[in-house]
Amino acid sequence: VMRSSLLGGLLANLQHNLNRKHERVRLFEIGRIFLKQEDGYDQPEKLAGLAYGSLAPEQWGMVASKVDFFDVKADVESLLANAEVRFSRAEHAMLHPGRTAKIESDGKVIGILGELHPRWVQHYGLPAAPLMFEIDMAAIAKVDLPQAANLSKFQPVRRDIAILVAETLP
């Protein structure tokens, strides 16, 4: 059996980390998957990611909060920063119905994003559901990289005040 998704491998790694008392886990994998076609197999390269636990590392100056759908969506948007990307409701066998979105660019579905289905959370014995995404690497390769720009020779202005007074005022 050949893998048709990278998400299963990420779940196994999450479970490995949780067994070693890592409460905040961020993982990614780049690899090929195998899809059956009429004339054989397609082997597209994918990027998959997983986020679990608190949003930020533990610290005294910040209230702890769990990573959510919109945090991972922001990560995906930053990966595809210079591309026009649209997220819309979707269904996926591994992901929670109602908490899953397909990622579209140029009218094509290039990936999926969502929270792990409760059935799989229970199967893997996870305390909470991780958020996961999988994107075609071909779509990421099309994105133009940001270009560096020279720094301004002027200092930044934080506050600008204009005051009108009569010329006769000493």
PDB file of C-alpha atoms in Angstrom:
ATOM      1  CA  VAL A   1       0.000   0.000   0.000  1.00  0.00           C
ATOM      2  CA  MET A   2       1.381   3.384  -0.966  1.00  0.00           C
ATOM      3  CA  ARG A   3       0.466   6.545   0.906  1.00  0.00           C
ATOM      4  CA  SER A   4      -2.162   8.805  -0.558  1.00  0.00           C
ATOM      5  CA  SER A   5      -1.611  11.567   2.032  1.00  0.00           C
ATOM      6  CA  LEU A   6       1.151  12.861   4.294  1.00  0.00           C
ATOM      7  CA  LEU A   7      -1.269  13.513   7.168  1.00  0.00           C
ATOM      8  CA  GLY A   8      -1.047   9.999   8.655  1.00  0.00           C
ATOM      9  CA  GLY A   9       2.710  10.288   9.124  1.00  0.00           C
ATOM     10  CA  LEU A  10       2.304  13.615  10.887  1.00  0.00           C
ATOM     11  CA  LEU A  11      -0.231  12.065  13.290  1.00  0.00           C
ATOM     12  CA  ALA A  12       2.205   9.259  14.143  1.00  0.00           C
ATOM     13  CA  ASN A  13       4.901  11.853  14.866  1.00  0.00           C
ATOM     14  CA  LEU A  14       2.468  13.881  16.985  1.00  0.00           C
ATOM     15  CA  GLN A  15       1.664  10.810  19.046  1.00  0.00           C
ATOM     16  CA  HIS A  16       5.407  10.112  19.456  1.00  0.00           C
ATOM     17  CA  ASN A  17       5.957  13.680  20.737  1.00  0.00           C
ATOM     18  CA  LEU A  18       2.968  13.584  23.099  1.00  0.00           C
ATOM     19  CA  ASN A  19       4.256  10.316  24.597  1.00  0.00           C
ATOM     20  CA  ARG A  20       7.439  12.239  25.484  1.00  0.00           C
ATOM     21  CA  LYS A  21       5.469  15.026  27.217  1.00  0.00           C
ATOM     22  CA  HIS A  22       5.834  17.652  24.481  1.00  0.00           C
ATOM     23  CA  GLU A  23       2.633  19.645  24.876  1.00  0.00           C
ATOM     24  CA  ARG A  24       3.216  22.116  22.002  1.00  0.00           C
ATOM     25  CA  VAL A  25       3.984  20.488  18.664  1.00  0.00           C
ATOM     26  CA  ARG A  26       4.512  21.994  15.193  1.00  0.00           C
ATOM     27  CA  LEU A  27       5.464  19.582  12.403  1.00  0.00           C
ATOM     28  CA  PHE A  28       5.752  19.621   8.635  1.00  0.00           C
ATOM     29  CA  GLU A  29       6.731  17.160   5.937  1.00  0.00           C
ATOM     30  CA  ILE A  30       7.486  17.462   2.249  1.00  0.00           C
ATOM     31  CA  GLY A  31       7.119  14.289   0.224  1.00  0.00           C
ATOM     32  CA  ARG A  32       5.461  12.469  -2.611  1.00  0.00           C
ATOM     33  CA  ILE A  33       2.091  10.790  -2.423  1.00  0.00           C
ATOM     34  CA  PHE A  34       0.665   8.249  -4.842  1.00  0.00           C
ATOM     35  CA  LEU A  35      -2.661   8.663  -6.608  1.00  0.00           C
ATOM     36  CA  LYS A  36      -4.143   6.043  -8.934  1.00  0.00           C
ATOM     37  CA  GLN A  37      -4.927   7.400 -12.397  1.00  0.00           C
ATOM     38  CA  GLU A  38      -6.493   5.714 -15.428  1.00  0.00           C
ATOM     39  CA  ASP A  39      -3.088   5.244 -17.041  1.00  0.00           C
ATOM     40  CA  GLY A  40      -1.036   4.412 -13.918  1.00  0.00           C
ATOM     41  CA  TYR A  41      -0.062   6.456 -10.905  1.00  0.00           C
ATOM     42  CA  ASP A  42       0.510  10.148 -10.333  1.00  0.00           C
ATOM     43  CA  GLN A  43       3.169  11.086  -7.756  1.00  0.00           C
ATOM     44  CA  PRO A  44       2.645  14.749  -6.831  1.00  0.00           C
ATOM     45  CA  GLU A  45       4.870  16.340  -4.224  1.00  0.00           C
ATOM     46  CA  LYS A  46       3.001  17.757  -1.222  1.00  0.00           C
ATOM     47  CA  LEU A  47       3.707  19.897   1.825  1.00  0.00           C
ATOM     48  CA  ALA A  48       1.791  18.935   4.953  1.00  0.00           C
ATOM     49  CA  GLY A  49       1.785  20.614   8.340  1.00  0.00           C
ATOM     50  CA  LEU A  50       0.356  20.030  11.795  1.00  0.00           C
ATOM     51  CA  ALA A  51      -0.145  22.371  14.770  1.00  0.00           C
ATOM     52  CA  TYR A  52      -1.106  21.155  18.236  1.00  0.00           C
ATOM     53  CA  GLY A  53      -1.193  22.640  21.723  1.00  0.00           C
ATOM     54  CA  SER A  54      -0.715  26.218  22.819  1.00  0.00           C
ATOM     55  CA  LEU A  55      -0.322  29.065  20.369  1.00  0.00           C
ATOM     56  CA  ALA A  56       2.926  30.365  21.853  1.00  0.00           C
ATOM     57  CA  PRO A  57       5.593  28.840  24.095  1.00  0.00           C
ATOM     58  CA  GLU A  58       4.824  29.062  27.798  1.00  0.00           C
ATOM     59  CA  GLN A  59       5.740  32.412  29.319  1.00  0.00           C
ATOM     60  CA  TRP A  60       4.733  34.530  32.277  1.00  0.00           C
ATOM     61  CA  GLY A  61       3.645  37.631  30.333  1.00  0.00           C
ATOM     62  CA  MET A  62       1.039  35.996  28.117  1.00  0.00           C
ATOM     63  CA  VAL A  63      -2.178  34.127  28.798  1.00  0.00           C
ATOM     64  CA  ALA A  64      -1.988  30.609  27.353  1.00  0.00           C
ATOM     65  CA  SER A  65      -4.332  29.945  24.442  1.00  0.00           C
ATOM     66  CA  LYS A  66      -4.707  26.973  22.137  1.00  0.00           C
ATOM     67  CA  VAL A  67      -3.828  27.147  18.456  1.00  0.00           C
ATOM     68  CA  ASP A  68      -6.973  27.389  16.342  1.00  0.00           C
ATOM     69  CA  PHE A  69      -8.122  27.125  12.733  1.00  0.00           C
ATOM     70  CA  PHE A  70      -7.408  30.779  11.985  1.00  0.00           C
ATOM     71  CA  ASP A  71      -3.817  30.578  13.276  1.00  0.00           C
ATOM     72  CA  VAL A  72      -3.031  27.739  10.870  1.00  0.00           C
ATOM     73  CA  LYS A  73      -4.954  29.499   8.076  1.00  0.00           C
ATOM     74  CA  ALA A  74      -2.684  32.517   8.625  1.00  0.00           C
ATOM     75  CA  ASP A  75       0.370  30.239   8.323  1.00  0.00           C
ATOM     76  CA  VAL A  76      -0.916  28.857   5.024  1.00  0.00           C
ATOM     77  CA  GLU A  77      -1.678  32.367   3.756  1.00  0.00           C
ATOM     78  CA  SER A  78       1.883  33.441   4.565  1.00  0.00           C
ATOM     79  CA  LEU A  79       3.227  30.447   2.597  1.00  0.00           C
ATOM     80  CA  LEU A  80       1.192  31.588  -0.384  1.00  0.00           C
ATOM     81  CA  ALA A  81       1.650  35.313   0.342  1.00  0.00           C
ATOM     82  CA  ASN A  82       1.949  36.588  -3.233  1.00  0.00           C
ATOM     83  CA  ALA A  83      -0.734  34.306  -4.672  1.00  0.00           C
ATOM     84  CA  GLU A  84      -4.442  34.954  -4.718  1.00  0.00           C
ATOM     85  CA  VAL A  85      -5.835  32.269  -2.428  1.00  0.00           C
ATOM     86  CA  ARG A  86      -9.422  31.472  -1.500  1.00  0.00           C
ATOM     87  CA  PHE A  87     -10.675  29.231   1.315  1.00  0.00           C
ATOM     88  CA  SER A  88     -14.086  27.580   1.126  1.00  0.00           C
ATOM     89  CA  ARG A  89     -15.968  24.882   2.989  1.00  0.00           C
ATOM     90  CA  ALA A  90     -14.993  21.311   2.128  1.00  0.00           C
ATOM     91  CA  GLU A  91     -15.281  17.686   3.203  1.00  0.00           C
ATOM     92  CA  HIS A  92     -12.337  15.347   3.823  1.00  0.00           C
ATOM     93  CA  ALA A  93     -12.317  11.846   5.328  1.00  0.00           C
ATOM     94  CA  MET A  94      -9.632  12.679   7.934  1.00  0.00           C
ATOM     95  CA  LEU A  95     -10.885  16.138   8.869  1.00  0.00           C
ATOM     96  CA  HIS A  96     -13.776  17.388  10.987  1.00  0.00           C
ATOM     97  CA  PRO A  97     -16.936  18.155   8.989  1.00  0.00           C
ATOM     98  CA  GLY A  98     -17.694  21.852   9.356  1.00  0.00           C
ATOM     99  CA  ARG A  99     -14.101  22.652  10.352  1.00  0.00           C
ATOM    100  CA  THR A 100     -12.463  21.942   7.016  1.00  0.00           C
ATOM    101  CA  ALA A 101     -11.639  24.226   4.104  1.00  0.00           C
ATOM    102  CA  LYS A 102     -10.273  23.622   0.654  1.00  0.00           C
ATOM    103  CA  ILE A 103      -7.525  25.948  -0.524  1.00  0.00           C
ATOM    104  CA  GLU A 104      -8.032  27.316  -4.041  1.00  0.00           C
ATOM    105  CA  SER A 105      -5.753  29.326  -6.297  1.00  0.00           C
ATOM    106  CA  ASP A 106      -6.381  30.241  -9.941  1.00  0.00           C
ATOM    107  CA  GLY A 107      -9.655  28.316  -9.834  1.00  0.00           C
ATOM    108  CA  LYS A 108      -7.945  25.032  -8.856  1.00  0.00           C
ATOM    109  CA  VAL A 109      -7.992  23.225  -5.529  1.00  0.00           C
ATOM    110  CA  ILE A 110      -4.381  23.163  -4.329  1.00  0.00           C
ATOM    111  CA  GLY A 111      -4.862  21.863  -0.807  1.00  0.00           C
ATOM    112  CA  ILE A 112      -6.928  21.185   2.279  1.00  0.00           C
ATOM    113  CA  LEU A 113      -6.926  22.643   5.796  1.00  0.00           C
ATOM    114  CA  GLY A 114      -8.815  21.632   8.910  1.00  0.00           C
ATOM    115  CA  GLU A 115      -9.146  20.049  12.319  1.00  0.00           C
ATOM    116  CA  LEU A 116      -8.715  16.291  12.728  1.00  0.00           C
ATOM    117  CA  HIS A 117     -12.008  14.354  12.760  1.00  0.00           C
ATOM    118  CA  PRO A 118     -13.168  13.332  16.291  1.00  0.00           C
ATOM    119  CA  ARG A 119     -13.189   9.683  15.193  1.00  0.00           C
ATOM    120  CA  TRP A 120      -9.422   9.873  14.518  1.00  0.00           C
ATOM    121  CA  VAL A 121      -8.766  11.890  17.674  1.00  0.00           C
ATOM    122  CA  GLN A 122     -10.320   9.014  19.631  1.00  0.00           C
ATOM    123  CA  HIS A 123      -8.520   6.367  17.535  1.00  0.00           C
ATOM    124  CA  TYR A 124      -5.102   7.917  18.217  1.00  0.00           C
ATOM    125  CA  GLY A 125      -5.971   8.637  21.865  1.00  0.00           C
ATOM    126  CA  LEU A 126      -5.219  12.352  21.561  1.00  0.00           C
ATOM    127  CA  PRO A 127      -6.313  14.763  24.319  1.00  0.00           C
ATOM    128  CA  ALA A 128      -7.361  17.369  21.712  1.00  0.00           C
ATOM    129  CA  ALA A 129      -7.665  17.654  17.944  1.00  0.00           C
ATOM    130  CA  PRO A 130      -4.655  18.943  15.985  1.00  0.00           C
ATOM    131  CA  LEU A 131      -5.024  21.278  13.008  1.00  0.00           C
ATOM    132  CA  MET A 132      -3.569  20.040   9.733  1.00  0.00           C
ATOM    133  CA  PHE A 133      -3.035  21.131   6.163  1.00  0.00           C
ATOM    134  CA  GLU A 134      -1.744  19.619   2.928  1.00  0.00           C
ATOM    135  CA  ILE A 135      -0.803  21.682  -0.148  1.00  0.00           C
ATOM    136  CA  ASP A 136       0.571  20.873  -3.604  1.00  0.00           C
ATOM    137  CA  MET A 137       4.238  21.868  -3.799  1.00  0.00           C
ATOM    138  CA  ALA A 138       3.709  22.845  -7.450  1.00  0.00           C
ATOM    139  CA  ALA A 139       1.359  25.609  -6.268  1.00  0.00           C
ATOM    140  CA  ILE A 140       3.906  26.865  -3.738  1.00  0.00           C
ATOM    141  CA  ALA A 141       6.653  26.834  -6.378  1.00  0.00           C
ATOM    142  CA  LYS A 142       4.565  29.192  -8.554  1.00  0.00           C
ATOM    143  CA  VAL A 143       4.423  31.848  -5.816  1.00  0.00           C
ATOM    144  CA  ASP A 144       6.778  34.763  -6.402  1.00  0.00           C
ATOM    145  CA  LEU A 145       9.227  35.240  -3.580  1.00  0.00           C
ATOM    146  CA  PRO A 146       9.166  38.596  -1.809  1.00  0.00           C
ATOM    147  CA  GLN A 147      11.790  41.005  -3.125  1.00  0.00           C
ATOM    148  CA  ALA A 148      14.110  42.882  -0.808  1.00  0.00           C
ATOM    149  CA  ALA A 149      13.889  46.656  -0.893  1.00  0.00           C
ATOM    150  CA  ASN A 150      16.337  49.313   0.258  1.00  0.00           C
ATOM    151  CA  LEU A 151      15.705  50.857   3.638  1.00  0.00           C
ATOM    152  CA  SER A 152      14.534  54.452   3.637  1.00  0.00           C
ATOM    153  CA  LYS A 153      17.236  57.018   4.425  1.00  0.00           C
ATOM    154  CA  PHE A 154      14.675  58.893   6.543  1.00  0.00           C
ATOM    155  CA  GLN A 155      13.809  57.931  10.082  1.00  0.00           C
ATOM    156  CA  PRO A 156      10.285  56.586  10.582  1.00  0.00           C
ATOM    157  CA  VAL A 157       7.643  59.070  11.698  1.00  0.00           C
ATOM    158  CA  ARG A 158       5.605  57.924  14.662  1.00  0.00           C
ATOM    159  CA  ARG A 159       3.710  61.129  15.258  1.00  0.00           C
ATOM    160  CA  ASP A 160       3.275  64.145  13.007  1.00  0.00           C
ATOM    161  CA  ILE A 161       1.718  67.350  14.315  1.00  0.00           C
ATOM    162  CA  ALA A 162       0.972  70.475  12.308  1.00  0.00           C
ATOM    163  CA  ILE A 163       0.210  73.671  14.221  1.00  0.00           C
ATOM    164  CA  LEU A 164      -1.022  76.863  12.561  1.00  0.00           C
ATOM    165  CA  VAL A 165      -0.123  80.130  14.324  1.00  0.00           C
ATOM    166  CA  ALA A 166      -0.043  83.764  13.305  1.00  0.00           C
ATOM    167  CA  GLU A 167       3.299  85.038  12.022  1.00  0.00           C
ATOM    168  CA  THR A 168       3.196  87.840  14.602  1.00  0.00           C
ATOM    169  CA  LEU A 169       3.262  85.397  17.519  1.00  0.00           C
ATOM    170  CA  PRO A 170       6.727  85.547  19.176  1.00  0.00           C
TER     171      PRO A 170
END
